[in-house]
PDB file of C-alpha atoms in Angstrom:
ATOM      1  CA  MET A 273     -37.614 -52.029 148.631  1.00 91.00           C
ATOM      2  CA  ALA A 274     -39.961 -49.753 146.865  1.00 94.00           C
ATOM      3  CA  ARG A 275     -40.777 -46.630 148.942  1.00 96.00           C
ATOM      4  CA  LEU A 276     -43.931 -44.794 147.950  1.00 97.00           C
ATOM      5  CA  GLN A 277     -45.946 -41.810 149.060  1.00 97.00           C
ATOM      6  CA  ILE A 278     -49.474 -41.880 147.654  1.00 98.00           C
ATOM      7  CA  GLU A 279     -51.833 -38.968 147.580  1.00 97.00           C
ATOM      8  CA  TYR A 280     -55.481 -39.574 146.980  1.00 97.00           C
ATOM      9  CA  PHE A 281     -58.867 -37.983 147.762  1.00 97.00           C
ATOM     10  CA  SER A 282     -60.318 -39.472 150.928  1.00 97.00           C
ATOM     11  CA  ARG A 283     -64.143 -39.517 150.997  1.00 96.00           C
ATOM     12  CA  ALA A 284     -63.896 -40.576 154.721  1.00 97.00           C
ATOM     13  CA  LEU A 285     -61.925 -37.454 155.489  1.00 97.00           C
ATOM     14  CA  ARG A 286     -63.573 -35.253 152.902  1.00 95.00           C
ATOM     15  CA  ARG A 287     -60.242 -33.995 151.637  1.00 96.00           C
ATOM     16  CA  THR A 288     -57.044 -35.052 150.016  1.00 97.00           C
ATOM     17  CA  THR A 289     -54.678 -37.042 152.134  1.00 97.00           C
ATOM     18  CA  SER A 290     -51.713 -39.352 151.700  1.00 97.00           C
ATOM     19  CA  PHE A 291     -50.132 -42.544 152.973  1.00 98.00           C
ATOM     20  CA  ASP A 292     -46.712 -44.138 152.779  1.00 98.00           C
ATOM     21  CA  MET A 293     -46.047 -47.624 151.630  1.00 98.00           C
ATOM     22  CA  LEU A 294     -43.081 -50.051 151.495  1.00 98.00           C
ATOM     23  CA  ILE A 295     -43.109 -52.938 149.059  1.00 97.00           C
ATOM     24  CA  PRO A 296     -40.313 -55.508 148.971  1.00 95.00           C
ATOM     25  CA  ASN A 297     -40.422 -56.056 145.296  1.00 89.00           C
ATOM     26  CA  ASP A 298     -36.688 -56.146 144.582  1.00 79.00           C
ATOM     27  CA  PRO A 299     -35.118 -59.163 146.387  1.00 65.00           C
ATOM     28  CA  ARG A 300     -31.437 -59.891 146.046  1.00 62.00           C
ATOM     29  CA  GLU A 301     -30.405 -62.114 143.226  1.00 60.00           C
ATOM     30  CA  ASP A 302     -29.105 -64.791 145.638  1.00 60.00           C
ATOM     31  CA  ALA A 303     -32.376 -64.701 147.701  1.00 62.00           C
ATOM     32  CA  GLU A 304     -34.859 -67.546 147.492  1.00 69.00           C
ATOM     33  CA  ALA A 305     -38.202 -66.845 145.832  1.00 66.00           C
ATOM     34  CA  PRO A 306     -40.962 -66.187 148.428  1.00 71.00           C
ATOM     35  CA  SER A 307     -42.925 -69.423 149.208  1.00 71.00           C
ATOM     36  CA  ARG A 308     -46.286 -67.608 149.541  1.00 83.00           C
ATOM     37  CA  PRO A 309     -48.014 -64.471 148.158  1.00 91.00           C
ATOM     38  CA  MET A 310     -47.089 -61.110 149.706  1.00 97.00           C
ATOM     39  CA  SER A 311     -48.910 -60.252 152.920  1.00 98.00           C
ATOM     40  CA  THR A 312     -49.732 -56.693 154.133  1.00 98.00           C
ATOM     41  CA  LEU A 313     -49.145 -54.902 157.416  1.00 98.00           C
ATOM     42  CA  PHE A 314     -51.103 -51.792 158.200  1.00 98.00           C
ATOM     43  CA  LEU A 315     -48.765 -49.840 160.607  1.00 98.00           C
ATOM     44  CA  LEU A 316     -50.309 -47.225 162.815  1.00 98.00           C
ATOM     45  CA  HIS A 317     -48.451 -44.262 164.515  1.00 98.00           C
ATOM     46  CA  GLY A 318     -48.966 -42.833 167.990  1.00 98.00           C
ATOM     47  CA  TYR A 319     -50.237 -39.553 169.436  1.00 98.00           C
ATOM     48  CA  THR A 320     -48.488 -36.584 167.785  1.00 97.00           C
ATOM     49  CA  GLY A 321     -46.987 -39.013 165.235  1.00 97.00           C
ATOM     50  CA  LYS A 322     -47.183 -39.406 161.544  1.00 97.00           C
ATOM     51  CA  ALA A 323     -46.877 -42.152 158.927  1.00 97.00           C
ATOM     52  CA  GLU A 324     -43.431 -43.741 159.360  1.00 96.00           C
ATOM     53  CA  ASN A 325     -41.817 -47.101 159.369  1.00 97.00           C
ATOM     54  CA  TRP A 326     -40.600 -48.517 162.656  1.00 95.00           C
ATOM     55  CA  VAL A 327     -40.293 -52.083 161.429  1.00 97.00           C
ATOM     56  CA  PRO A 328     -36.532 -52.955 161.197  1.00 96.00           C
ATOM     57  CA  TRP A 329     -35.091 -53.150 157.717  1.00 94.00           C
ATOM     58  CA  GLY A 330     -34.817 -56.697 156.363  1.00 94.00           C
ATOM     59  CA  LEU A 331     -37.981 -58.025 157.931  1.00 96.00           C
ATOM     60  CA  PRO A 332     -40.368 -57.213 154.996  1.00 96.00           C
ATOM     61  CA  GLU A 333     -37.961 -58.909 152.591  1.00 94.00           C
ATOM     62  CA  LYS A 334     -37.454 -61.886 154.834  1.00 94.00           C
ATOM     63  CA  TYR A 335     -41.230 -62.528 155.452  1.00 96.00           C
ATOM     64  CA  ASN A 336     -42.521 -61.071 152.222  1.00 96.00           C
ATOM     65  CA  PHE A 337     -44.975 -58.373 153.392  1.00 98.00           C
ATOM     66  CA  ALA A 338     -45.761 -54.795 152.355  1.00 98.00           C
ATOM     67  CA  ILE A 339     -46.273 -52.012 154.927  1.00 98.00           C
ATOM     68  CA  VAL A 340     -49.027 -49.395 154.631  1.00 98.00           C
ATOM     69  CA  MET A 341     -48.650 -46.410 156.856  1.00 98.00           C
ATOM     70  CA  PRO A 342     -51.501 -43.864 157.078  1.00 98.00           C
ATOM     71  CA  THR A 343     -51.393 -40.580 158.929  1.00 96.00           C
ATOM     72  CA  ALA A 344     -54.322 -40.145 161.219  1.00 97.00           C
ATOM     73  CA  GLU A 345     -53.488 -36.998 163.085  1.00 96.00           C
ATOM     74  CA  ASN A 346     -54.457 -37.360 166.750  1.00 97.00           C
ATOM     75  CA  SER A 347     -57.753 -39.031 165.930  1.00 97.00           C
ATOM     76  CA  PHE A 348     -57.417 -42.307 167.906  1.00 98.00           C
ATOM     77  CA  TYR A 349     -58.334 -43.878 164.549  1.00 98.00           C
ATOM     78  CA  LEU A 350     -62.005 -43.206 165.350  1.00 98.00           C
ATOM     79  CA  ASN A 351     -64.795 -41.647 163.326  1.00 97.00           C
ATOM     80  CA  GLY A 352     -65.068 -37.997 164.620  1.00 92.00           C
ATOM     81  CA  GLU A 353     -68.745 -36.986 164.651  1.00 84.00           C
ATOM     82  CA  ALA A 354     -67.800 -33.435 165.562  1.00 80.00           C
ATOM     83  CA  THR A 355     -64.945 -33.106 163.075  1.00 84.00           C
ATOM     84  CA  GLY A 356     -66.559 -34.985 160.110  1.00 86.00           C
ATOM     85  CA  HIS A 357     -63.256 -36.851 159.687  1.00 94.00           C
ATOM     86  CA  ASP A 358     -63.873 -40.599 159.733  1.00 97.00           C
ATOM     87  CA  TYR A 359     -60.446 -42.050 160.443  1.00 98.00           C
ATOM     88  CA  GLN A 360     -61.789 -45.472 161.366  1.00 98.00           C
ATOM     89  CA  THR A 361     -63.534 -45.696 157.989  1.00 98.00           C
ATOM     90  CA  MET A 362     -60.411 -44.339 156.228  1.00 98.00           C
ATOM     91  CA  VAL A 363     -58.031 -46.969 157.634  1.00 98.00           C
ATOM     92  CA  GLY A 364     -60.392 -49.938 157.986  1.00 98.00           C
ATOM     93  CA  GLU A 365     -62.426 -49.690 154.786  1.00 98.00           C
ATOM     94  CA  GLU A 366     -61.169 -47.016 152.340  1.00 98.00           C
ATOM     95  CA  LEU A 367     -57.416 -47.630 152.661  1.00 98.00           C
ATOM     96  CA  VAL A 368     -57.793 -51.424 152.522  1.00 98.00           C
ATOM     97  CA  ASP A 369     -59.980 -51.177 149.394  1.00 98.00           C
ATOM     98  CA  TYR A 370     -57.516 -48.673 147.791  1.00 98.00           C
ATOM     99  CA  VAL A 371     -54.544 -51.087 148.429  1.00 98.00           C
ATOM    100  CA  ARG A 372     -56.559 -54.028 147.116  1.00 98.00           C
ATOM    101  CA  LYS A 373     -57.519 -52.156 143.915  1.00 97.00           C
ATOM    102  CA  THR A 374     -54.316 -50.511 143.191  1.00 97.00           C
ATOM    103  CA  PHE A 375     -51.733 -53.104 144.367  1.00 97.00           C
ATOM    104  CA  ARG A 376     -53.750 -56.314 144.467  1.00 97.00           C
ATOM    105  CA  LEU A 377     -52.668 -56.754 148.146  1.00 98.00           C
ATOM    106  CA  ALA A 378     -54.584 -57.167 151.380  1.00 98.00           C
ATOM    107  CA  ASN A 379     -57.205 -59.295 149.644  1.00 97.00           C
ATOM    108  CA  GLY A 380     -58.434 -61.143 152.743  1.00 97.00           C
ATOM    109  CA  PRO A 381     -57.854 -61.383 156.473  1.00 98.00           C
ATOM    110  CA  GLU A 382     -55.511 -64.385 156.059  1.00 97.00           C
ATOM    111  CA  ASP A 383     -52.860 -62.067 154.544  1.00 97.00           C
ATOM    112  CA  THR A 384     -53.773 -58.673 156.152  1.00 98.00           C
ATOM    113  CA  CYS A 385     -52.626 -57.585 159.564  1.00 98.00           C
ATOM    114  CA  ILE A 386     -52.662 -54.410 161.612  1.00 99.00           C
ATOM    115  CA  ALA A 387     -50.308 -53.114 164.312  1.00 98.00           C
ATOM    116  CA  GLY A 388     -49.679 -49.942 166.154  1.00 98.00           C
ATOM    117  CA  LEU A 389     -47.997 -48.327 169.140  1.00 98.00           C
ATOM    118  CA  SER A 390     -49.586 -46.256 171.860  1.00 98.00           C
ATOM    119  CA  MET A 391     -52.579 -44.413 170.271  1.00 98.00           C
ATOM    120  CA  GLY A 392     -51.842 -46.656 167.272  1.00 98.00           C
ATOM    121  CA  GLY A 393     -52.062 -49.722 169.539  1.00 98.00           C
ATOM    122  CA  PHE A 394     -55.531 -48.566 170.531  1.00 98.00           C
ATOM    123  CA  GLY A 395     -56.240 -48.053 166.882  1.00 98.00           C
ATOM    124  CA  ALA A 396     -54.992 -51.478 165.876  1.00 98.00           C
ATOM    125  CA  LEU A 397     -57.107 -53.202 168.468  1.00 98.00           C
ATOM    126  CA  HIS A 398     -60.213 -51.083 167.694  1.00 98.00           C
ATOM    127  CA  THR A 399     -59.896 -51.261 163.949  1.00 98.00           C
ATOM    128  CA  GLY A 400     -59.107 -54.956 163.846  1.00 98.00           C
ATOM    129  CA  LEU A 401     -62.097 -55.802 166.043  1.00 98.00           C
ATOM    130  CA  ALA A 402     -64.317 -53.458 163.954  1.00 98.00           C
ATOM    131  CA  TYR A 403     -63.307 -55.196 160.746  1.00 98.00           C
ATOM    132  CA  PRO A 404     -62.611 -58.808 161.438  1.00 98.00           C
ATOM    133  CA  ASP A 405     -63.466 -59.687 157.880  1.00 98.00           C
ATOM    134  CA  ARG A 406     -60.462 -57.598 156.795  1.00 98.00           C
ATOM    135  CA  PHE A 407     -57.792 -58.084 159.454  1.00 98.00           C
ATOM    136  CA  GLY A 408     -56.727 -61.549 160.565  1.00 98.00           C
ATOM    137  CA  LYS A 409     -54.135 -60.532 163.189  1.00 98.00           C
ATOM    138  CA  ILE A 410     -53.748 -57.548 165.578  1.00 99.00           C
ATOM    139  CA  GLY A 411     -50.406 -56.328 167.116  1.00 98.00           C
ATOM    140  CA  ALA A 412     -50.982 -53.865 169.914  1.00 98.00           C
ATOM    141  CA  LEU A 413     -47.906 -52.247 171.474  1.00 98.00           C
ATOM    142  CA  SER A 414     -48.146 -50.147 174.671  1.00 98.00           C
ATOM    143  CA  SER A 415     -51.779 -49.390 173.765  1.00 98.00           C
ATOM    144  CA  ALA A 416     -53.442 -46.248 174.881  1.00 98.00           C
ATOM    145  CA  LEU A 417     -56.534 -48.007 176.189  1.00 98.00           C
ATOM    146  CA  ILE A 418     -57.907 -44.913 177.841  1.00 98.00           C
ATOM    147  CA  VAL A 419     -61.640 -45.174 177.325  1.00 98.00           C
ATOM    148  CA  HIS A 420     -62.473 -45.868 180.964  1.00 98.00           C
ATOM    149  CA  GLU A 421     -60.304 -42.929 182.096  1.00 97.00           C
ATOM    150  CA  VAL A 422     -61.586 -40.376 179.678  1.00 97.00           C
ATOM    151  CA  ALA A 423     -65.233 -41.420 180.354  1.00 97.00           C
ATOM    152  CA  LYS A 424     -64.838 -39.957 183.864  1.00 97.00           C
ATOM    153  CA  LEU A 425     -63.792 -36.507 182.627  1.00 97.00           C
ATOM    154  CA  LYS A 426     -66.275 -33.666 182.994  1.00 96.00           C
ATOM    155  CA  PRO A 427     -66.606 -30.517 180.808  1.00 96.00           C
ATOM    156  CA  GLY A 428     -63.778 -28.198 181.462  1.00 95.00           C
ATOM    157  CA  GLU A 429     -61.525 -30.893 182.918  1.00 97.00           C
ATOM    158  CA  SER A 430     -58.381 -32.226 181.418  1.00 96.00           C
ATOM    159  CA  ASN A 431     -55.545 -34.756 182.044  1.00 95.00           C
ATOM    160  CA  PRO A 432     -51.824 -34.422 181.473  1.00 93.00           C
ATOM    161  CA  VAL A 433     -52.309 -35.240 177.704  1.00 94.00           C
ATOM    162  CA  ALA A 434     -55.325 -33.221 176.629  1.00 96.00           C
ATOM    163  CA  ASN A 435     -58.639 -31.677 177.631  1.00 97.00           C
ATOM    164  CA  TYR A 436     -62.342 -32.775 177.680  1.00 97.00           C
ATOM    165  CA  ALA A 437     -63.099 -31.091 174.370  1.00 96.00           C
ATOM    166  CA  TYR A 438     -60.321 -32.996 172.561  1.00 96.00           C
ATOM    167  CA  TYR A 439     -61.371 -36.352 173.910  1.00 97.00           C
ATOM    168  CA  GLN A 440     -65.032 -35.558 173.095  1.00 96.00           C
ATOM    169  CA  SER A 441     -64.005 -34.823 169.507  1.00 96.00           C
ATOM    170  CA  CYS A 442     -62.376 -38.327 169.293  1.00 97.00           C
ATOM    171  CA  PHE A 443     -64.730 -40.429 171.387  1.00 97.00           C
ATOM    172  CA  GLY A 444     -68.024 -38.496 171.152  1.00 96.00           C
ATOM    173  CA  ASP A 445     -70.124 -38.291 174.286  1.00 96.00           C
ATOM    174  CA  LEU A 446     -67.663 -39.284 177.003  1.00 97.00           C
ATOM    175  CA  ALA A 447     -70.347 -40.174 179.445  1.00 97.00           C
ATOM    176  CA  THR A 448     -71.492 -43.123 177.225  1.00 98.00           C
ATOM    177  CA  ALA A 449     -68.111 -43.973 175.662  1.00 98.00           C
ATOM    178  CA  GLU A 450     -67.675 -47.192 177.728  1.00 98.00           C
ATOM    179  CA  GLU A 451     -70.946 -48.610 176.409  1.00 98.00           C
ATOM    180  CA  ARG A 452     -70.442 -47.669 172.751  1.00 98.00           C
ATOM    181  CA  ASP A 453     -68.408 -49.076 169.854  1.00 98.00           C
ATOM    182  CA  VAL A 454     -65.568 -46.633 170.525  1.00 98.00           C
ATOM    183  CA  ASN A 455     -64.653 -49.038 173.283  1.00 98.00           C
ATOM    184  CA  PRO A 456     -62.779 -52.077 171.893  1.00 98.00           C
ATOM    185  CA  GLU A 457     -64.257 -54.196 174.705  1.00 98.00           C
ATOM    186  CA  VAL A 458     -67.753 -53.538 173.310  1.00 98.00           C
ATOM    187  CA  LEU A 459     -66.616 -54.674 169.820  1.00 98.00           C
ATOM    188  CA  ALA A 460     -65.070 -57.840 171.267  1.00 98.00           C
ATOM    189  CA  ARG A 461     -68.231 -58.730 173.203  1.00 98.00           C
ATOM    190  CA  LYS A 462     -70.300 -58.238 170.096  1.00 98.00           C
ATOM    191  CA  LEU A 463     -68.065 -60.451 167.972  1.00 98.00           C
ATOM    192  CA  LYS A 464     -68.211 -63.129 170.726  1.00 98.00           C
ATOM    193  CA  ALA A 465     -72.039 -62.860 171.122  1.00 98.00           C
ATOM    194  CA  ALA A 466     -72.478 -63.273 167.333  1.00 98.00           C
ATOM    195  CA  GLY A 467     -70.208 -66.259 167.203  1.00 97.00           C
ATOM    196  CA  ALA A 468     -68.051 -64.371 164.736  1.00 97.00           C
ATOM    197  CA  LYS A 469     -64.297 -65.004 164.117  1.00 96.00           C
ATOM    198  CA  ILE A 470     -62.141 -62.673 166.273  1.00 98.00           C
ATOM    199  CA  PRO A 471     -58.783 -61.655 164.848  1.00 98.00           C
ATOM    200  CA  GLU A 472     -55.815 -63.157 166.609  1.00 98.00           C
ATOM    201  CA  ILE A 473     -54.326 -60.680 169.145  1.00 98.00           C
ATOM    202  CA  TYR A 474     -50.799 -59.989 170.436  1.00 98.00           C
ATOM    203  CA  MET A 475     -50.530 -57.372 173.147  1.00 98.00           C
ATOM    204  CA  CYS A 476     -47.305 -56.159 174.854  1.00 98.00           C
ATOM    205  CA  CYS A 477     -46.347 -53.340 177.251  1.00 98.00           C
ATOM    206  CA  GLY A 478     -43.327 -52.344 179.273  1.00 98.00           C
ATOM    207  CA  THR A 479     -43.522 -52.797 183.018  1.00 98.00           C
ATOM    208  CA  GLU A 480     -42.394 -49.210 183.552  1.00 98.00           C
ATOM    209  CA  ASP A 481     -44.772 -47.777 181.024  1.00 98.00           C
ATOM    210  CA  PHE A 482     -47.324 -45.342 182.317  1.00 98.00           C
ATOM    211  CA  LEU A 483     -49.966 -47.384 180.333  1.00 98.00           C
ATOM    212  CA  ILE A 484     -49.142 -50.743 181.898  1.00 98.00           C
ATOM    213  CA  GLU A 485     -52.234 -50.897 184.105  1.00 98.00           C
ATOM    214  CA  ASN A 486     -54.488 -49.962 181.133  1.00 98.00           C
ATOM    215  CA  ASN A 487     -53.025 -52.863 179.159  1.00 98.00           C
ATOM    216  CA  ARG A 488     -53.284 -55.278 182.105  1.00 98.00           C
ATOM    217  CA  GLU A 489     -56.943 -54.369 182.395  1.00 98.00           C
ATOM    218  CA  MET A 490     -57.569 -55.123 178.752  1.00 98.00           C
ATOM    219  CA  HIS A 491     -55.662 -58.441 179.226  1.00 98.00           C
ATOM    220  CA  ARG A 492     -57.849 -59.335 182.169  1.00 98.00           C
ATOM    221  CA  PHE A 493     -60.954 -58.449 180.174  1.00 98.00           C
ATOM    222  CA  LEU A 494     -59.974 -60.685 177.257  1.00 98.00           C
ATOM    223  CA  GLU A 495     -59.236 -63.491 179.799  1.00 98.00           C
ATOM    224  CA  SER A 496     -62.591 -63.053 181.468  1.00 98.00           C
ATOM    225  CA  GLU A 497     -64.320 -63.248 178.108  1.00 98.00           C
ATOM    226  CA  GLY A 498     -62.491 -66.329 177.022  1.00 98.00           C
ATOM    227  CA  ILE A 499     -61.009 -64.537 174.064  1.00 98.00           C
ATOM    228  CA  PRO A 500     -57.700 -66.121 173.109  1.00 97.00           C
ATOM    229  CA  HIS A 501     -54.706 -63.716 172.806  1.00 98.00           C
ATOM    230  CA  GLU A 502     -51.067 -63.336 173.670  1.00 98.00           C
ATOM    231  CA  TYR A 503     -50.077 -60.874 176.373  1.00 98.00           C
ATOM    232  CA  HIS A 504     -46.468 -60.011 177.110  1.00 98.00           C
ATOM    233  CA  GLU A 505     -44.786 -57.726 179.635  1.00 98.00           C
ATOM    234  CA  SER A 506     -41.030 -57.033 180.068  1.00 98.00           C
ATOM    235  CA  LYS A 507     -38.865 -54.284 181.331  1.00 98.00           C
ATOM    236  CA  GLY A 508     -39.326 -51.061 179.401  1.00 98.00           C
ATOM    237  CA  VAL A 509     -40.888 -47.628 179.155  1.00 98.00           C
ATOM    238  CA  HIS A 510     -42.974 -45.884 176.433  1.00 98.00           C
ATOM    239  CA  ASP A 511     -40.316 -45.565 173.953  1.00 98.00           C
ATOM    240  CA  MET A 512     -38.874 -46.833 170.659  1.00 97.00           C
ATOM    241  CA  VAL A 513     -36.426 -49.158 172.404  1.00 98.00           C
ATOM    242  CA  PHE A 514     -39.330 -51.280 173.676  1.00 98.00           C
ATOM    243  CA  TRP A 515     -41.366 -50.959 170.433  1.00 98.00           C
ATOM    244  CA  GLN A 516     -38.466 -52.022 168.145  1.00 97.00           C
ATOM    245  CA  GLU A 517     -37.838 -55.057 170.293  1.00 97.00           C
ATOM    246  CA  TYR A 518     -41.418 -56.186 170.185  1.00 98.00           C
ATOM    247  CA  ILE A 519     -42.315 -55.286 166.603  1.00 98.00           C
ATOM    248  CA  VAL A 520     -39.743 -57.982 165.583  1.00 98.00           C
ATOM    249  CA  LYS A 521     -41.566 -60.505 167.699  1.00 98.00           C
ATOM    250  CA  ILE A 522     -44.945 -59.424 166.430  1.00 98.00           C
ATOM    251  CA  VAL A 523     -43.816 -59.587 162.757  1.00 98.00           C
ATOM    252  CA  GLU A 524     -42.498 -63.092 163.355  1.00 98.00           C
ATOM    253  CA  TRP A 525     -45.808 -64.083 165.061  1.00 98.00           C
ATOM    254  CA  MET A 526     -47.734 -62.610 162.156  1.00 98.00           C
ATOM    255  CA  PHE A 527     -45.780 -63.822 159.155  1.00 97.00           C
ATOM    256  CA  ALA A 528     -43.205 -66.478 160.015  1.00 93.00           C
TER     257      ALA A 528
END
């Protein structure tokens, strides 16, 4: 397994940044040759997190896929009008193009997937729906689908995670957030209305997770719109125990 940290100048962020990458390019001598070209998984971290691998060892070799791990600060993987840092563009366009050009991977949606946990689950859903021509499958674990909640905040208010100013820096005008493209539901409706192909979606959340109702709401929305998806709940909280259990299921769903 090749482990790389790559530094490059990001036009989307207007500064130098880096991402981590794992490439299963050294299979055991007794292993069978892969039956298909290498796929790619873009793996997104959560709030306060950083680029890291939380896919159990052995799976990339077994299913022949590389892992690309960007660091996106606490951006919700959105383009920040106030900050000038375009994390949506960085992940969905710039990084995909960089991986294509440099490693000849992620060449089309049929072999390019995206997954994330918590804030990264929101990012995976949003980015995948924003770029259906680039990502064929979306894995969203315990997703921080908080648009409807933060849209109700007023200047000076906060919730247990952050304040109005922070959410405004991520989502822009909060009063209109529910109706704009920062809301994954808006993106899904636009794809459906255009008759465009919508990436396959796998959502999951623990029944004791503080985000369970947010995920149930998104599940109900997708059902009401007739958008095919998988949705799973099981006992668990907002932690790595639940995510490590379900990333195995998601990887098998994506690449098996």
